[in-house]
């Protein structure tokens, strides 16, 4: 299986590296880390990511994976990136995203009439790309898989691993990477956060959400 990960400046690295760490272990997997050029791509945390190929040279992909991050707005506005996602996704057996990468898929036309999820702060924007928000760490609608925010990309990847290679393979990978989450705090979802914390985070995301809305409407 040829799996292509789409990179763009200011991508959230864990949206990319979390699924990569799981999916590259699938039997027969061939991973391609793709960007416009072969230059290192800056992530949103100071870590630069090195592509293994370019959009123009990419092979036909069985699966396309689009991570999210604050750079999604720039990706949506970049015709070369969007053309690649539109065309590669149309031919792929599996069309997938993590976090706000859903809006790249959506802007490319892959989420029309689909159930989907994304980062909790941006779920209200999914109808702008024709999708129906559905709660979940990973939501499947046909051949489209969307993951929630950032760390949900790991659960998303295990869901895909079980779908493509069977549950025993997914369970073996889970043990190999010792994926046994036990978070020290129970605030990973808005429904479990205090009103004070949620209000503070809503203020933090107010401008990014408004900027995303403007980009999608444009």
C-alpha atoms as a PDB file:
ATOM      1  CA  UNK A   1       0.000   0.000   0.000  1.00  0.00           C
ATOM      2  CA  UNK A   2       1.356   3.383  -1.028  1.00  0.00           C
ATOM      3  CA  UNK A   3       0.514   5.970   1.649  1.00  0.00           C
ATOM      4  CA  UNK A   4       1.091   9.655   0.935  1.00  0.00           C
ATOM      5  CA  UNK A   5       1.356  12.253   3.709  1.00  0.00           C
ATOM      6  CA  UNK A   6       0.795  15.855   2.608  1.00  0.00           C
ATOM      7  CA  UNK A   7       3.048  18.508   4.143  1.00  0.00           C
ATOM      8  CA  UNK A   8       2.726  22.290   4.082  1.00  0.00           C
ATOM      9  CA  UNK A   9       4.307  25.103   6.143  1.00  0.00           C
ATOM     10  CA  UNK A  10       3.104  25.400   9.757  1.00  0.00           C
ATOM     11  CA  UNK A  11       1.668  21.893   9.816  1.00  0.00           C
ATOM     12  CA  UNK A  12       1.145  20.423  13.295  1.00  0.00           C
ATOM     13  CA  UNK A  13       3.886  17.822  13.427  1.00  0.00           C
ATOM     14  CA  UNK A  14       2.016  15.362  15.690  1.00  0.00           C
ATOM     15  CA  UNK A  15      -0.910  15.328  13.243  1.00  0.00           C
ATOM     16  CA  UNK A  16       1.637  13.910  10.800  1.00  0.00           C
ATOM     17  CA  UNK A  17       4.115  11.957  12.920  1.00  0.00           C
ATOM     18  CA  UNK A  18       1.512  10.226  15.111  1.00  0.00           C
ATOM     19  CA  UNK A  19      -0.218   8.475  12.187  1.00  0.00           C
ATOM     20  CA  UNK A  20       3.107   7.983  10.394  1.00  0.00           C
ATOM     21  CA  UNK A  21       4.534   6.058  13.352  1.00  0.00           C
ATOM     22  CA  UNK A  22       1.601   3.633  13.196  1.00  0.00           C
ATOM     23  CA  UNK A  23       0.904   3.378   9.479  1.00  0.00           C
ATOM     24  CA  UNK A  24       4.495   2.861   8.346  1.00  0.00           C
ATOM     25  CA  UNK A  25       4.420  -0.422  10.320  1.00  0.00           C
ATOM     26  CA  UNK A  26       1.602  -1.907   8.239  1.00  0.00           C
ATOM     27  CA  UNK A  27       2.681  -4.987   6.273  1.00  0.00           C
ATOM     28  CA  UNK A  28       3.824  -3.901   2.832  1.00  0.00           C
ATOM     29  CA  UNK A  29       3.367  -0.209   3.568  1.00  0.00           C
ATOM     30  CA  UNK A  30       5.290   2.251   1.412  1.00  0.00           C
ATOM     31  CA  UNK A  31       5.168   5.744   2.875  1.00  0.00           C
ATOM     32  CA  UNK A  32       5.698   8.923   0.882  1.00  0.00           C
ATOM     33  CA  UNK A  33       6.176  12.262   2.654  1.00  0.00           C
ATOM     34  CA  UNK A  34       5.142  14.784   0.043  1.00  0.00           C
ATOM     35  CA  UNK A  35       5.420  18.556  -0.351  1.00  0.00           C
ATOM     36  CA  UNK A  36       5.688  21.151  -3.111  1.00  0.00           C
ATOM     37  CA  UNK A  37       9.491  20.950  -3.089  1.00  0.00           C
ATOM     38  CA  UNK A  38      12.199  18.851  -1.443  1.00  0.00           C
ATOM     39  CA  UNK A  39      13.059  21.680   0.945  1.00  0.00           C
ATOM     40  CA  UNK A  40      12.457  21.040   4.676  1.00  0.00           C
ATOM     41  CA  UNK A  41       8.940  22.067   5.687  1.00  0.00           C
ATOM     42  CA  UNK A  42       8.658  24.084   8.934  1.00  0.00           C
ATOM     43  CA  UNK A  43       6.117  22.749  11.399  1.00  0.00           C
ATOM     44  CA  UNK A  44       4.274  24.816  13.988  1.00  0.00           C
ATOM     45  CA  UNK A  45       6.664  23.873  16.803  1.00  0.00           C
ATOM     46  CA  UNK A  46      10.062  24.679  15.287  1.00  0.00           C
ATOM     47  CA  UNK A  47      10.718  21.178  13.979  1.00  0.00           C
ATOM     48  CA  UNK A  48      11.321  21.070  10.240  1.00  0.00           C
ATOM     49  CA  UNK A  49      10.113  18.014   8.331  1.00  0.00           C
ATOM     50  CA  UNK A  50      11.981  16.585   5.356  1.00  0.00           C
ATOM     51  CA  UNK A  51       9.916  15.390   2.362  1.00  0.00           C
ATOM     52  CA  UNK A  52      10.793  12.196   0.529  1.00  0.00           C
ATOM     53  CA  UNK A  53       9.171  13.396  -2.673  1.00  0.00           C
ATOM     54  CA  UNK A  54       7.240  16.191  -4.342  1.00  0.00           C
ATOM     55  CA  UNK A  55       3.620  16.439  -5.401  1.00  0.00           C
ATOM     56  CA  UNK A  56       4.690  16.434  -9.040  1.00  0.00           C
ATOM     57  CA  UNK A  57       6.697  13.222  -8.690  1.00  0.00           C
ATOM     58  CA  UNK A  58       4.342  11.320  -6.377  1.00  0.00           C
ATOM     59  CA  UNK A  59       3.265   7.820  -7.404  1.00  0.00           C
ATOM     60  CA  UNK A  60      -0.394   6.812  -7.556  1.00  0.00           C
ATOM     61  CA  UNK A  61      -1.447   6.588  -3.914  1.00  0.00           C
ATOM     62  CA  UNK A  62      -3.655   4.020  -2.231  1.00  0.00           C
ATOM     63  CA  UNK A  63      -4.108   6.346   0.751  1.00  0.00           C
ATOM     64  CA  UNK A  64      -3.731  10.082   1.186  1.00  0.00           C
ATOM     65  CA  UNK A  65      -3.283  11.536   4.687  1.00  0.00           C
ATOM     66  CA  UNK A  66      -3.671  15.275   5.266  1.00  0.00           C
ATOM     67  CA  UNK A  67      -2.597  16.602   8.684  1.00  0.00           C
ATOM     68  CA  UNK A  68      -3.795  19.897  10.119  1.00  0.00           C
ATOM     69  CA  UNK A  69      -2.349  22.925  11.838  1.00  0.00           C
ATOM     70  CA  UNK A  70      -2.451  26.689  11.534  1.00  0.00           C
ATOM     71  CA  UNK A  71      -0.865  26.301   8.107  1.00  0.00           C
ATOM     72  CA  UNK A  72      -4.086  24.839   6.728  1.00  0.00           C
ATOM     73  CA  UNK A  73      -5.274  28.311   5.703  1.00  0.00           C
ATOM     74  CA  UNK A  74      -2.170  28.764   3.571  1.00  0.00           C
ATOM     75  CA  UNK A  75      -2.584  25.281   2.119  1.00  0.00           C
ATOM     76  CA  UNK A  76      -6.187  26.004   1.120  1.00  0.00           C
ATOM     77  CA  UNK A  77      -5.031  29.134  -0.673  1.00  0.00           C
ATOM     78  CA  UNK A  78      -2.209  27.315  -2.486  1.00  0.00           C
ATOM     79  CA  UNK A  79      -3.391  26.027  -5.856  1.00  0.00           C
ATOM     80  CA  UNK A  80      -0.568  23.492  -6.271  1.00  0.00           C
ATOM     81  CA  UNK A  81      -1.302  21.870  -2.920  1.00  0.00           C
ATOM     82  CA  UNK A  82      -5.055  21.824  -3.518  1.00  0.00           C
ATOM     83  CA  UNK A  83      -4.702  20.422  -7.029  1.00  0.00           C
ATOM     84  CA  UNK A  84      -2.603  17.566  -5.687  1.00  0.00           C
ATOM     85  CA  UNK A  85      -5.043  16.760  -2.871  1.00  0.00           C
ATOM     86  CA  UNK A  86      -7.990  16.978  -5.256  1.00  0.00           C
ATOM     87  CA  UNK A  87      -6.456  14.700  -7.887  1.00  0.00           C
ATOM     88  CA  UNK A  88      -4.660  12.228  -5.610  1.00  0.00           C
ATOM     89  CA  UNK A  89      -7.706  11.918  -3.388  1.00  0.00           C
ATOM     90  CA  UNK A  90      -9.960  11.205  -6.356  1.00  0.00           C
ATOM     91  CA  UNK A  91      -7.844   8.159  -7.231  1.00  0.00           C
ATOM     92  CA  UNK A  92      -7.001   6.879  -3.734  1.00  0.00           C
ATOM     93  CA  UNK A  93      -8.756   3.968  -2.062  1.00  0.00           C
ATOM     94  CA  UNK A  94      -8.603   5.768   1.289  1.00  0.00           C
ATOM     95  CA  UNK A  95      -8.962   9.537   1.703  1.00  0.00           C
ATOM     96  CA  UNK A  96      -8.058  10.690   5.206  1.00  0.00           C
ATOM     97  CA  UNK A  97      -7.242  13.666   7.416  1.00  0.00           C
ATOM     98  CA  UNK A  98      -6.304  14.549  10.965  1.00  0.00           C
ATOM     99  CA  UNK A  99      -7.466  17.628  12.883  1.00  0.00           C
ATOM    100  CA  UNK A 100      -8.034  20.674  10.664  1.00  0.00           C
ATOM    101  CA  UNK A 101      -6.619  18.776   7.719  1.00  0.00           C
ATOM    102  CA  UNK A 102     -10.301  17.975   7.179  1.00  0.00           C
ATOM    103  CA  UNK A 103     -10.703  21.450   5.697  1.00  0.00           C
ATOM    104  CA  UNK A 104      -8.048  20.752   3.076  1.00  0.00           C
ATOM    105  CA  UNK A 105      -9.966  17.614   2.097  1.00  0.00           C
ATOM    106  CA  UNK A 106     -13.201  19.580   2.206  1.00  0.00           C
ATOM    107  CA  UNK A 107     -11.915  22.465   0.113  1.00  0.00           C
ATOM    108  CA  UNK A 108     -10.765  19.868  -2.417  1.00  0.00           C
ATOM    109  CA  UNK A 109     -14.315  18.521  -2.611  1.00  0.00           C
ATOM    110  CA  UNK A 110     -13.774  15.230  -0.777  1.00  0.00           C
ATOM    111  CA  UNK A 111     -16.168  15.825   2.133  1.00  0.00           C
ATOM    112  CA  UNK A 112     -19.359  16.823   0.336  1.00  0.00           C
ATOM    113  CA  UNK A 113     -22.234  14.898   1.865  1.00  0.00           C
ATOM    114  CA  UNK A 114     -19.890  13.071   4.253  1.00  0.00           C
ATOM    115  CA  UNK A 115     -19.848  12.637   7.999  1.00  0.00           C
ATOM    116  CA  UNK A 116     -16.601  14.023   9.404  1.00  0.00           C
ATOM    117  CA  UNK A 117     -14.803  15.296  12.475  1.00  0.00           C
ATOM    118  CA  UNK A 118     -11.987  17.731  13.169  1.00  0.00           C
ATOM    119  CA  UNK A 119     -10.451  19.658  16.080  1.00  0.00           C
ATOM    120  CA  UNK A 120     -13.183  20.553  18.595  1.00  0.00           C
ATOM    121  CA  UNK A 121     -12.703  24.309  18.136  1.00  0.00           C
ATOM    122  CA  UNK A 122     -13.478  24.116  14.405  1.00  0.00           C
ATOM    123  CA  UNK A 123     -16.370  21.640  14.196  1.00  0.00           C
ATOM    124  CA  UNK A 124     -18.928  24.379  13.474  1.00  0.00           C
ATOM    125  CA  UNK A 125     -17.119  25.129  10.202  1.00  0.00           C
ATOM    126  CA  UNK A 126     -17.487  21.661   8.672  1.00  0.00           C
ATOM    127  CA  UNK A 127     -20.794  22.541   6.921  1.00  0.00           C
ATOM    128  CA  UNK A 128     -18.862  25.164   4.932  1.00  0.00           C
ATOM    129  CA  UNK A 129     -17.177  22.273   3.077  1.00  0.00           C
ATOM    130  CA  UNK A 130     -20.363  20.233   2.798  1.00  0.00           C
ATOM    131  CA  UNK A 131     -19.649  17.889   5.707  1.00  0.00           C
ATOM    132  CA  UNK A 132     -21.845  16.891   8.648  1.00  0.00           C
ATOM    133  CA  UNK A 133     -20.011  17.056  11.954  1.00  0.00           C
ATOM    134  CA  UNK A 134     -20.023  13.715  13.766  1.00  0.00           C
ATOM    135  CA  UNK A 135     -18.351  13.398  17.202  1.00  0.00           C
ATOM    136  CA  UNK A 136     -15.541  10.890  17.529  1.00  0.00           C
ATOM    137  CA  UNK A 137     -11.801  10.412  17.681  1.00  0.00           C
ATOM    138  CA  UNK A 138     -12.067   8.877  14.227  1.00  0.00           C
ATOM    139  CA  UNK A 139     -15.105   9.086  11.955  1.00  0.00           C
ATOM    140  CA  UNK A 140     -15.529   6.922   8.878  1.00  0.00           C
ATOM    141  CA  UNK A 141     -17.879   7.565   5.986  1.00  0.00           C
ATOM    142  CA  UNK A 142     -17.222   5.144   3.157  1.00  0.00           C
ATOM    143  CA  UNK A 143     -13.590   5.453   2.118  1.00  0.00           C
ATOM    144  CA  UNK A 144     -13.142   8.750   3.992  1.00  0.00           C
ATOM    145  CA  UNK A 145     -11.608   8.702   7.475  1.00  0.00           C
ATOM    146  CA  UNK A 146     -11.276  11.904   9.508  1.00  0.00           C
ATOM    147  CA  UNK A 147      -9.580  12.233  12.886  1.00  0.00           C
ATOM    148  CA  UNK A 148     -10.160  14.706  15.680  1.00  0.00           C
ATOM    149  CA  UNK A 149      -7.573  17.121  17.017  1.00  0.00           C
ATOM    150  CA  UNK A 150      -3.842  16.340  17.132  1.00  0.00           C
ATOM    151  CA  UNK A 151      -3.506  13.299  19.435  1.00  0.00           C
ATOM    152  CA  UNK A 152      -6.657  11.769  17.946  1.00  0.00           C
ATOM    153  CA  UNK A 153      -4.482  11.064  14.916  1.00  0.00           C
ATOM    154  CA  UNK A 154      -3.017   8.084  16.764  1.00  0.00           C
ATOM    155  CA  UNK A 155      -6.443   6.509  17.373  1.00  0.00           C
ATOM    156  CA  UNK A 156      -7.314   7.392  13.786  1.00  0.00           C
ATOM    157  CA  UNK A 157      -4.256   5.504  12.548  1.00  0.00           C
ATOM    158  CA  UNK A 158      -5.074   2.384  14.561  1.00  0.00           C
ATOM    159  CA  UNK A 159      -8.628   2.454  13.193  1.00  0.00           C
ATOM    160  CA  UNK A 160      -7.239   2.530   9.653  1.00  0.00           C
ATOM    161  CA  UNK A 161      -4.675  -0.157  10.491  1.00  0.00           C
ATOM    162  CA  UNK A 162      -7.437  -2.493  11.634  1.00  0.00           C
ATOM    163  CA  UNK A 163      -9.492  -1.691   8.527  1.00  0.00           C
ATOM    164  CA  UNK A 164      -6.677  -2.317   6.062  1.00  0.00           C
ATOM    165  CA  UNK A 165      -4.662  -5.082   7.737  1.00  0.00           C
ATOM    166  CA  UNK A 166      -6.937  -6.598  10.372  1.00  0.00           C
ATOM    167  CA  UNK A 167      -7.309  -6.124  14.114  1.00  0.00           C
ATOM    168  CA  UNK A 168      -4.488  -8.550  15.073  1.00  0.00           C
ATOM    169  CA  UNK A 169      -2.013  -6.425  13.101  1.00  0.00           C
ATOM    170  CA  UNK A 170      -3.329  -3.216  14.676  1.00  0.00           C
ATOM    171  CA  UNK A 171      -3.102  -4.756  18.151  1.00  0.00           C
ATOM    172  CA  UNK A 172       0.486  -5.865  17.507  1.00  0.00           C
ATOM    173  CA  UNK A 173       1.470  -2.356  16.440  1.00  0.00           C
ATOM    174  CA  UNK A 174      -0.265  -0.910  19.508  1.00  0.00           C
ATOM    175  CA  UNK A 175       1.805  -3.160  21.755  1.00  0.00           C
ATOM    176  CA  UNK A 176       4.998  -2.434  19.824  1.00  0.00           C
ATOM    177  CA  UNK A 177       4.631   1.310  20.349  1.00  0.00           C
ATOM    178  CA  UNK A 178       3.267   0.800  23.906  1.00  0.00           C
ATOM    179  CA  UNK A 179       0.211   2.884  23.192  1.00  0.00           C
ATOM    180  CA  UNK A 180      -1.521   2.764  26.567  1.00  0.00           C
ATOM    181  CA  UNK A 181      -2.704   6.324  27.219  1.00  0.00           C
ATOM    182  CA  UNK A 182      -3.361   7.359  30.796  1.00  0.00           C
ATOM    183  CA  UNK A 183      -3.465  11.175  30.777  1.00  0.00           C
ATOM    184  CA  UNK A 184      -2.666  12.929  34.058  1.00  0.00           C
ATOM    185  CA  UNK A 185      -5.627  15.296  33.606  1.00  0.00           C
ATOM    186  CA  UNK A 186      -9.157  14.676  32.359  1.00  0.00           C
ATOM    187  CA  UNK A 187      -9.543  17.827  30.279  1.00  0.00           C
ATOM    188  CA  UNK A 188      -8.971  16.462  26.788  1.00  0.00           C
ATOM    189  CA  UNK A 189     -12.538  17.169  25.663  1.00  0.00           C
ATOM    190  CA  UNK A 190     -14.615  20.361  26.072  1.00  0.00           C
ATOM    191  CA  UNK A 191     -17.336  18.362  27.816  1.00  0.00           C
ATOM    192  CA  UNK A 192     -14.903  17.540  30.618  1.00  0.00           C
ATOM    193  CA  UNK A 193     -13.171  20.914  30.924  1.00  0.00           C
ATOM    194  CA  UNK A 194     -14.129  23.496  33.506  1.00  0.00           C
ATOM    195  CA  UNK A 195     -16.133  26.523  32.386  1.00  0.00           C
ATOM    196  CA  UNK A 196     -13.159  28.758  33.180  1.00  0.00           C
ATOM    197  CA  UNK A 197     -10.750  26.680  31.109  1.00  0.00           C
ATOM    198  CA  UNK A 198     -13.183  26.348  28.241  1.00  0.00           C
ATOM    199  CA  UNK A 199     -13.827  30.102  28.189  1.00  0.00           C
ATOM    200  CA  UNK A 200     -10.083  30.782  28.074  1.00  0.00           C
ATOM    201  CA  UNK A 201      -9.582  28.331  25.206  1.00  0.00           C
ATOM    202  CA  UNK A 202     -12.534  29.739  23.310  1.00  0.00           C
ATOM    203  CA  UNK A 203     -10.889  33.160  23.495  1.00  0.00           C
ATOM    204  CA  UNK A 204      -7.606  31.680  22.302  1.00  0.00           C
ATOM    205  CA  UNK A 205      -9.219  30.087  19.257  1.00  0.00           C
ATOM    206  CA  UNK A 206     -11.538  32.951  18.377  1.00  0.00           C
ATOM    207  CA  UNK A 207      -9.224  34.540  15.804  1.00  0.00           C
ATOM    208  CA  UNK A 208      -7.904  31.287  14.249  1.00  0.00           C
ATOM    209  CA  UNK A 209     -11.471  30.052  13.782  1.00  0.00           C
ATOM    210  CA  UNK A 210     -12.524  33.382  12.251  1.00  0.00           C
ATOM    211  CA  UNK A 211      -9.515  33.266   9.913  1.00  0.00           C
ATOM    212  CA  UNK A 212     -10.384  29.693   8.870  1.00  0.00           C
ATOM    213  CA  UNK A 213     -13.984  30.701   8.213  1.00  0.00           C
ATOM    214  CA  UNK A 214     -12.831  33.582   6.022  1.00  0.00           C
ATOM    215  CA  UNK A 215     -10.506  31.314   4.039  1.00  0.00           C
ATOM    216  CA  UNK A 216     -13.227  28.720   3.468  1.00  0.00           C
ATOM    217  CA  UNK A 217     -15.820  31.283   2.468  1.00  0.00           C
ATOM    218  CA  UNK A 218     -13.359  32.772   0.011  1.00  0.00           C
END
